[in-house]
Each structure stands twice: as C-alpha cells, then as structure tokens.
Amino acid sequence: MSIEAELRAEFDRWERREIALFNVLPYLLLAASVLLTLLQPIWVRSVHVPSMLGLTLAATLWVLYFHTLHPEWHERGPLMGLYYTGLMVLAAALVAIAPFFALFAFVGYPQSFIYLKGRWRYAGVAATATVSAIGYLGGAADIIAGRWWEGIAVSVISILLAGVFFHFAELAEQRHRKQRQALAELHEVNTKLEAALEENAGLHAQLLVQAREAGVLDERQRMAREIHDTLAQGLAGILTQLQAAEQTDDPAASARHLTNAMNLARESLTEARRTVHAVEPAMLAQARLPDAINELARRWAEVHDVDTVLTTTGDARPMHTDVEVALLRTAQEALANVAKHARASRVGLTLSYMEDLVTLDVRDDGVGFAPGAKRANGSTNGGFGLVGMRQRVQRLAGRLDIESEPGGGTAISAVVPAIPAGGAD
C-alpha cells in the first residue's frame, strides 16, 4: 500500500471513531448524570426525581429526533440552531435541578462545533460554559442564595477558557481539513499520473511499432537503391556491350565490348555482395571520394566514348561514409542516365567542398527533357534512378535539384551537409 493510501486510511479510521463517539456521547453523558444523581444518599439528595426524569426523557427525545434520526437536517443552519437552543434550555433546566447534569451540558461543546456556524459557535460555547459553571457551583439554588458573584466569576472564566480551547480546536479542524484536501489533491494527481503513464506506455509501444515499420521501409528502400545502382545498372551496361559486340563486324571491337561486359559483370557481382553486407562501395574502400568519382567517370567515359571531366574545388577532406556513398551513387546514377537518355558528347562533374556543405554537380550537353512531364507511354520504367538519388540526399537532410529542358542538356545538383568522417551517425 502506498503512503498516500495509508494516510487516507488512517484519516478515515479516526473520522469513523470521532463520528461514532459524537453520535453516542449525549446519551452516555445523560445516563451518567442520572446515575450519579440517583446514587446520592436520600438525606443528601434534594432533587425532585419525577421532574428530573421527565426532563431527562424530554432531552433524550429531543436529541434522538434531531441528532440521531434525521442526519439529513445537520447541514440546515437555522433548524440546527433551533435544536441547539432547545438543547441548552433542557440542559440548564436539568442543571438547575441536579448539578451533576453539568456532565450532560458538556455535550454542548462538540455539538456547537458541528451544528453552528461562524460566530454562533462561540455563542454556543458561552452558553455551554455558563450552564456548566452553574453545575460546578452546586446548582442554581446556591447561586440565588448569595453566591451570585461566584457564579459570574466562574462563568466568565469558563467562557474564556472554553473560547480559547475552542479556538485551538477550530485551528486543528482547519488543519485537518487542509490535510484531507491535500490528500484528495494528491490522490487526483496520482490518478492522472497513472493514466498518463499508461498512455505513455501505449504511445511507447506504438512508437516501437512505427519505428520498426520505418526501419523495415528504410531498409527496403536502401536495398532497392543499391540493387538499382549495382545490379540493374551493371546488367544494363552488360546488355549494351553485348548488343554492341553482336552488331559489329570488327573482331577487335567485338572483343573489346565482350571484355567490357565481363568487367561490368565482375564489378556488379562485387558491388552486389557488398550491398548485401551493407559495406561501402569498393571504390570508396580503396580511395578518397574525389579519386573514386574520378575513377568512375574515367571508366564510364571509356565504355561510352564520351568526353568526361571532373573538377574538385575547396578543401577536399574525408567525409562521413553515408555522405561519400550518397555522392558517389548520385554521380553513378547521373552518368547512367546520360548514357541511357541524353546522347551527350560531353559531361562535366564538379565536386565542391564548402565549410558546411558538399555539392556534386553533373552537367551534360545532351537532348534534355522536361522534368515535370510524364512519359508518352505512361511508364515509370527507368524513373527510379531520380527517386533513388533524391532519397539518398534527403536521408542526410540534403537537397537534389534537377534542371533540364528539351534540347538544352541536363544539370543535376546534389547538396548534402559536410559531416566529417567519424561524425554523428
């Protein structure tokens, strides 16, 4: 059980005990007063017993009717004020007959606290203290006989003492009420906290599912890009070389095309294996990015017989593996698109190192195209290359721009953050 629950249970136990005692206290004190009065010797007792018993019965019925049988009336201020007035009148009458009923008059203190409000509580305390003082002095007869000044003095002292104690009782009640309110607020906060924790647990589980789905999708996209950049391009290059070898009558040219096809097959197989194991491309494993792109451009130019030049600007420095792979694959895909579609005679690549960015620009003087136009046959065949390039640079919070127009060549620009080697993944 939590500390909060233990405190609430302790408060509830004390409150139930107080209520039970408060409910039976008038009857206990009334019975004790009657018993003490009747136990007095007959030669000492100067009490008219029938009158005492009659008033005792009246007081019992009065308390029973208002205090016990109708608890729903306890919050009705004027009605309970009438009840309290009648209670004090009956107590005073009993004390006037038999001083021992000062015990019963004591019930006025807790009942004024419960049933009266505001300053009326202190009026009830004063009335109770006065009635009790009469009992302490031996009854109304002794006071009337000449001890009136003692009655006044004892009454005043009783009122002052009772008022002081009553004031402290009010402070204790206010503190008790604040403690209960604080416990209620704490319980409400804990309930909301538990609900929030349950909701957070549900959200955490949902986020885990979404993260797993996102990871699966990202891995599928990675594999699709790598397969496109290795197997698909390699197979397309092999097919082009084999077709060229089949169409030529020159044995030397045919042998050269077959050699190119075999080299492309070996390179594609190597890159496919590296892709499966998520290893960086062989070119980057053996050289820096400018050298790798330069070697890529040189081989591509030899195979396709197109003038290709790489220009590097800025401070060429090692970049994070993801940055270098993205730029190398962008150069590879851009050159593959030139070979398939552009019919260009010259290609220029520019690799620029800046303080916060690294850019790769690939420009050709080919036939160009309209970037926003759909293909005539509605096919998306061959369109994954541009999508793959854009996905690569966007994964690094980069940007891919394509500028082209029919007859005006094409320019592709990839911009990615300059994350140094060994930087955050």
PDB file of N, CA, C and O in Angstrom, residues 105-147:
ATOM      1  N   ALA A 105     -24.332  18.772  30.135  1.00  0.00           N
ATOM      2  CA  ALA A 105     -24.171  20.070  29.466  1.00  0.00           C
ATOM      3  C   ALA A 105     -22.891  20.121  28.627  1.00  0.00           C
ATOM      4  O   ALA A 105     -22.802  20.888  27.658  1.00  0.00           O
ATOM      5  N   PHE A 106     -21.889  19.289  28.975  1.00  0.00           N
ATOM      6  CA  PHE A 106     -20.629  19.272  28.224  1.00  0.00           C
ATOM      7  C   PHE A 106     -20.851  18.957  26.741  1.00  0.00           C
ATOM      8  O   PHE A 106     -20.070  19.387  25.892  1.00  0.00           O
ATOM      9  N   VAL A 107     -21.938  18.224  26.418  1.00  0.00           N
ATOM     10  CA  VAL A 107     -22.190  17.861  25.024  1.00  0.00           C
ATOM     11  C   VAL A 107     -22.410  19.099  24.153  1.00  0.00           C
ATOM     12  O   VAL A 107     -22.318  19.046  22.927  1.00  0.00           O
ATOM     13  N   GLY A 108     -22.674  20.242  24.804  1.00  0.00           N
ATOM     14  CA  GLY A 108     -22.868  21.463  24.021  1.00  0.00           C
ATOM     15  C   GLY A 108     -21.621  21.899  23.278  1.00  0.00           C
ATOM     16  O   GLY A 108     -21.715  22.565  22.227  1.00  0.00           O
ATOM     17  N   TYR A 109     -20.433  21.547  23.809  1.00  0.00           N
ATOM     18  CA  TYR A 109     -19.203  21.970  23.134  1.00  0.00           C
ATOM     19  C   TYR A 109     -19.047  21.317  21.751  1.00  0.00           C
ATOM     20  O   TYR A 109     -18.942  22.020  20.739  1.00  0.00           O
ATOM     21  N   PRO A 110     -19.022  19.989  21.659  1.00  0.00           N
ATOM     22  CA  PRO A 110     -18.862  19.402  20.314  1.00  0.00           C
ATOM     23  C   PRO A 110     -20.037  19.689  19.392  1.00  0.00           C
ATOM     24  O   PRO A 110     -19.861  19.855  18.180  1.00  0.00           O
ATOM     25  N   GLN A 111     -21.266  19.773  19.973  1.00  0.00           N
ATOM     26  CA  GLN A 111     -22.407  20.000  19.093  1.00  0.00           C
ATOM     27  C   GLN A 111     -22.425  21.434  18.550  1.00  0.00           C
ATOM     28  O   GLN A 111     -22.872  21.670  17.428  1.00  0.00           O
ATOM     29  N   SER A 112     -21.943  22.407  19.340  1.00  0.00           N
ATOM     30  CA  SER A 112     -21.855  23.766  18.798  1.00  0.00           C
ATOM     31  C   SER A 112     -20.826  23.808  17.667  1.00  0.00           C
ATOM     32  O   SER A 112     -20.986  24.538  16.683  1.00  0.00           O
ATOM     33  N   PHE A 113     -19.771  23.017  17.790  1.00  0.00           N
ATOM     34  CA  PHE A 113     -18.729  22.974  16.762  1.00  0.00           C
ATOM     35  C   PHE A 113     -19.269  22.375  15.461  1.00  0.00           C
ATOM     36  O   PHE A 113     -18.917  22.821  14.361  1.00  0.00           O
ATOM     37  N   ILE A 114     -20.139  21.389  15.584  1.00  0.00           N
ATOM     38  CA  ILE A 114     -20.645  20.690  14.395  1.00  0.00           C
ATOM     39  C   ILE A 114     -21.848  21.396  13.788  1.00  0.00           C
ATOM     40  O   ILE A 114     -21.939  21.565  12.560  1.00  0.00           O
ATOM     41  N   TYR A 115     -22.770  21.838  14.644  1.00  0.00           N
ATOM     42  CA  TYR A 115     -24.060  22.285  14.127  1.00  0.00           C
ATOM     43  C   TYR A 115     -24.170  23.794  13.943  1.00  0.00           C
ATOM     44  O   TYR A 115     -25.083  24.250  13.235  1.00  0.00           O
ATOM     45  N   LEU A 116     -23.321  24.582  14.586  1.00  0.00           N
ATOM     46  CA  LEU A 116     -23.398  26.032  14.456  1.00  0.00           C
ATOM     47  C   LEU A 116     -22.298  26.532  13.517  1.00  0.00           C
ATOM     48  O   LEU A 116     -21.271  25.875  13.336  1.00  0.00           O
ATOM     49  N   LYS A 117     -22.501  27.705  12.965  1.00  0.00           N
ATOM     50  CA  LYS A 117     -21.572  28.269  12.006  1.00  0.00           C
ATOM     51  C   LYS A 117     -21.090  29.638  12.478  1.00  0.00           C
ATOM     52  O   LYS A 117     -21.825  30.391  13.117  1.00  0.00           O
ATOM     53  N   GLY A 118     -19.834  29.968  12.105  1.00  0.00           N
ATOM     54  CA  GLY A 118     -19.306  31.300  12.345  1.00  0.00           C
ATOM     55  C   GLY A 118     -19.283  31.674  13.809  1.00  0.00           C
ATOM     56  O   GLY A 118     -18.912  30.874  14.692  1.00  0.00           O
ATOM     57  N   ARG A 119     -19.717  32.935  14.088  1.00  0.00           N
ATOM     58  CA  ARG A 119     -19.697  33.442  15.463  1.00  0.00           C
ATOM     59  C   ARG A 119     -20.730  32.767  16.348  1.00  0.00           C
ATOM     60  O   ARG A 119     -20.629  32.820  17.575  1.00  0.00           O
ATOM     61  N   TRP A 120     -21.736  32.134  15.755  1.00  0.00           N
ATOM     62  CA  TRP A 120     -22.734  31.431  16.552  1.00  0.00           C
ATOM     63  C   TRP A 120     -22.090  30.270  17.321  1.00  0.00           C
ATOM     64  O   TRP A 120     -22.607  29.843  18.351  1.00  0.00           O
ATOM     65  N   ARG A 121     -20.981  29.775  16.815  1.00  0.00           N
ATOM     66  CA  ARG A 121     -20.282  28.720  17.540  1.00  0.00           C
ATOM     67  C   ARG A 121     -19.822  29.221  18.912  1.00  0.00           C
ATOM     68  O   ARG A 121     -19.981  28.531  19.916  1.00  0.00           O
ATOM     69  N   TYR A 122     -19.260  30.437  18.934  1.00  0.00           N
ATOM     70  CA  TYR A 122     -18.769  30.990  20.199  1.00  0.00           C
ATOM     71  C   TYR A 122     -19.927  31.346  21.135  1.00  0.00           C
ATOM     72  O   TYR A 122     -19.789  31.274  22.370  1.00  0.00           O
ATOM     73  N   ALA A 123     -21.065  31.708  20.554  1.00  0.00           N
ATOM     74  CA  ALA A 123     -22.250  31.938  21.392  1.00  0.00           C
ATOM     75  C   ALA A 123     -22.678  30.629  22.057  1.00  0.00           C
ATOM     76  O   ALA A 123     -23.049  30.598  23.251  1.00  0.00           O
ATOM     77  N   GLY A 124     -22.623  29.531  21.295  1.00  0.00           N
ATOM     78  CA  GLY A 124     -22.951  28.232  21.865  1.00  0.00           C
ATOM     79  C   GLY A 124     -21.958  27.820  22.942  1.00  0.00           C
ATOM     80  O   GLY A 124     -22.341  27.245  23.979  1.00  0.00           O
ATOM     81  N   VAL A 125     -20.666  28.102  22.719  1.00  0.00           N
ATOM     82  CA  VAL A 125     -19.644  27.788  23.725  1.00  0.00           C
ATOM     83  C   VAL A 125     -19.905  28.582  25.006  1.00  0.00           C
ATOM     84  O   VAL A 125     -19.786  28.048  26.125  1.00  0.00           O
ATOM     85  N   ALA A 126     -20.249  29.859  24.846  1.00  0.00           N
ATOM     86  CA  ALA A 126     -20.520  30.693  26.027  1.00  0.00           C
ATOM     87  C   ALA A 126     -21.725  30.154  26.809  1.00  0.00           C
ATOM     88  O   ALA A 126     -21.714  30.086  28.051  1.00  0.00           O
ATOM     89  N   ALA A 127     -22.782  29.759  26.097  1.00  0.00           N
ATOM     90  CA  ALA A 127     -23.968  29.211  26.775  1.00  0.00           C
ATOM     91  C   ALA A 127     -23.624  27.918  27.493  1.00  0.00           C
ATOM     92  O   ALA A 127     -24.036  27.690  28.656  1.00  0.00           O
ATOM     93  N   THR A 128     -22.843  27.047  26.833  1.00  0.00           N
ATOM     94  CA  THR A 128     -22.454  25.775  27.460  1.00  0.00           C
ATOM     95  C   THR A 128     -21.598  26.012  28.698  1.00  0.00           C
ATOM     96  O   THR A 128     -21.782  25.373  29.747  1.00  0.00           O
ATOM     97  N   ALA A 129     -20.623  26.952  28.580  1.00  0.00           N
ATOM     98  CA  ALA A 129     -19.752  27.250  29.724  1.00  0.00           C
ATOM     99  C   ALA A 129     -20.550  27.810  30.889  1.00  0.00           C
ATOM    100  O   ALA A 129     -20.289  27.485  32.067  1.00  0.00           O
ATOM    101  N   THR A 130     -21.535  28.639  30.624  1.00  0.00           N
ATOM    102  CA  THR A 130     -22.357  29.226  31.690  1.00  0.00           C
ATOM    103  C   THR A 130     -23.177  28.158  32.398  1.00  0.00           C
ATOM    104  O   THR A 130     -23.240  28.106  33.646  1.00  0.00           O
ATOM    105  N   VAL A 131     -23.813  27.283  31.617  1.00  0.00           N
ATOM    106  CA  VAL A 131     -24.614  26.210  32.216  1.00  0.00           C
ATOM    107  C   VAL A 131     -23.730  25.279  33.027  1.00  0.00           C
ATOM    108  O   VAL A 131     -24.078  24.856  34.146  1.00  0.00           O
ATOM    109  N   SER A 132     -22.535  24.964  32.495  1.00  0.00           N
ATOM    110  CA  SER A 132     -21.625  24.084  33.232  1.00  0.00           C
ATOM    111  C   SER A 132     -21.158  24.737  34.522  1.00  0.00           C
ATOM    112  O   SER A 132     -21.027  24.075  35.570  1.00  0.00           O
ATOM    113  N   ALA A 133     -20.879  26.058  34.491  1.00  0.00           N
ATOM    114  CA  ALA A 133     -20.432  26.773  35.692  1.00  0.00           C
ATOM    115  C   ALA A 133     -21.487  26.712  36.789  1.00  0.00           C
ATOM    116  O   ALA A 133     -21.167  26.583  37.985  1.00  0.00           O
ATOM    117  N   ILE A 134     -22.766  26.801  36.426  1.00  0.00           N
ATOM    118  CA  ILE A 134     -23.850  26.695  37.419  1.00  0.00           C
ATOM    119  C   ILE A 134     -23.786  25.330  38.089  1.00  0.00           C
ATOM    120  O   ILE A 134     -23.953  25.197  39.310  1.00  0.00           O
ATOM    121  N   GLY A 135     -23.526  24.275  37.274  1.00  0.00           N
ATOM    122  CA  GLY A 135     -23.426  22.938  37.858  1.00  0.00           C
ATOM    123  C   GLY A 135     -22.223  22.811  38.763  1.00  0.00           C
ATOM    124  O   GLY A 135     -22.291  22.164  39.831  1.00  0.00           O
ATOM    125  N   TYR A 136     -21.094  23.421  38.372  1.00  0.00           N
ATOM    126  CA  TYR A 136     -19.883  23.332  39.206  1.00  0.00           C
ATOM    127  C   TYR A 136     -20.104  23.966  40.584  1.00  0.00           C
ATOM    128  O   TYR A 136     -19.515  23.518  41.586  1.00  0.00           O
ATOM    129  N   LEU A 137     -20.918  24.997  40.662  1.00  0.00           N
ATOM    130  CA  LEU A 137     -21.153  25.726  41.916  1.00  0.00           C
ATOM    131  C   LEU A 137     -22.265  25.115  42.758  1.00  0.00           C
ATOM    132  O   LEU A 137     -22.654  25.683  43.788  1.00  0.00           O
ATOM    133  N   GLY A 138     -22.820  23.987  42.318  1.00  0.00           N
ATOM    134  CA  GLY A 138     -23.811  23.299  43.140  1.00  0.00           C
ATOM    135  C   GLY A 138     -25.242  23.548  42.749  1.00  0.00           C
ATOM    136  O   GLY A 138     -26.168  23.138  43.465  1.00  0.00           O
ATOM    137  N   GLY A 139     -25.464  24.222  41.622  1.00  0.00           N
ATOM    138  CA  GLY A 139     -26.823  24.411  41.161  1.00  0.00           C
ATOM    139  C   GLY A 139     -27.295  25.839  41.324  1.00  0.00           C
ATOM    140  O   GLY A 139     -26.664  26.678  41.975  1.00  0.00           O
ATOM    141  N   ALA A 140     -28.439  26.121  40.750  1.00  0.00           N
ATOM    142  CA  ALA A 140     -28.977  27.477  40.730  1.00  0.00           C
ATOM    143  C   ALA A 140     -29.395  27.944  42.117  1.00  0.00           C
ATOM    144  O   ALA A 140     -29.339  29.135  42.431  1.00  0.00           O
ATOM    145  N   ALA A 141     -29.771  27.002  42.972  1.00  0.00           N
ATOM    146  CA  ALA A 141     -30.251  27.403  44.298  1.00  0.00           C
ATOM    147  C   ALA A 141     -29.159  28.072  45.100  1.00  0.00           C
ATOM    148  O   ALA A 141     -29.384  29.092  45.766  1.00  0.00           O
ATOM    149  N   ASP A 142     -27.946  27.529  45.051  1.00  0.00           N
ATOM    150  CA  ASP A 142     -26.837  28.121  45.804  1.00  0.00           C
ATOM    151  C   ASP A 142     -26.477  29.496  45.275  1.00  0.00           C
ATOM    152  O   ASP A 142     -26.125  30.410  46.034  1.00  0.00           O
ATOM    153  N   ILE A 143     -26.537  29.660  43.982  1.00  0.00           N
ATOM    154  CA  ILE A 143     -26.196  30.960  43.383  1.00  0.00           C
ATOM    155  C   ILE A 143     -27.217  32.018  43.789  1.00  0.00           C
ATOM    156  O   ILE A 143     -26.876  33.138  44.171  1.00  0.00           O
ATOM    157  N   ILE A 144     -28.483  31.626  43.735  1.00  0.00           N
ATOM    158  CA  ILE A 144     -29.550  32.575  44.115  1.00  0.00           C
ATOM    159  C   ILE A 144     -29.463  32.923  45.596  1.00  0.00           C
ATOM    160  O   ILE A 144     -29.765  34.043  46.023  1.00  0.00           O
ATOM    161  N   ALA A 145     -28.956  31.962  46.380  1.00  0.00           N
ATOM    162  CA  ALA A 145     -28.886  32.162  47.829  1.00  0.00           C
ATOM    163  C   ALA A 145     -27.821  33.148  48.244  1.00  0.00           C
ATOM    164  O   ALA A 145     -27.751  33.506  49.408  1.00  0.00           O
ATOM    165  N   GLY A 146     -26.953  33.591  47.337  1.00  0.00           N
ATOM    166  CA  GLY A 146     -25.960  34.595  47.717  1.00  0.00           C
ATOM    167  C   GLY A 146     -24.601  34.411  47.089  1.00  0.00           C
ATOM    168  O   GLY A 146     -23.677  35.201  47.327  1.00  0.00           O
ATOM    169  N   ARG A 147     -24.455  33.361  46.302  1.00  0.00           N
ATOM    170  CA  ARG A 147     -23.148  33.128  45.664  1.00  0.00           C
ATOM    171  C   ARG A 147     -23.189  33.565  44.209  1.00  0.00           C
ATOM    172  O   ARG A 147     -22.526  32.984  43.355  1.00  0.00           O
TER     173      ARG A 147
END
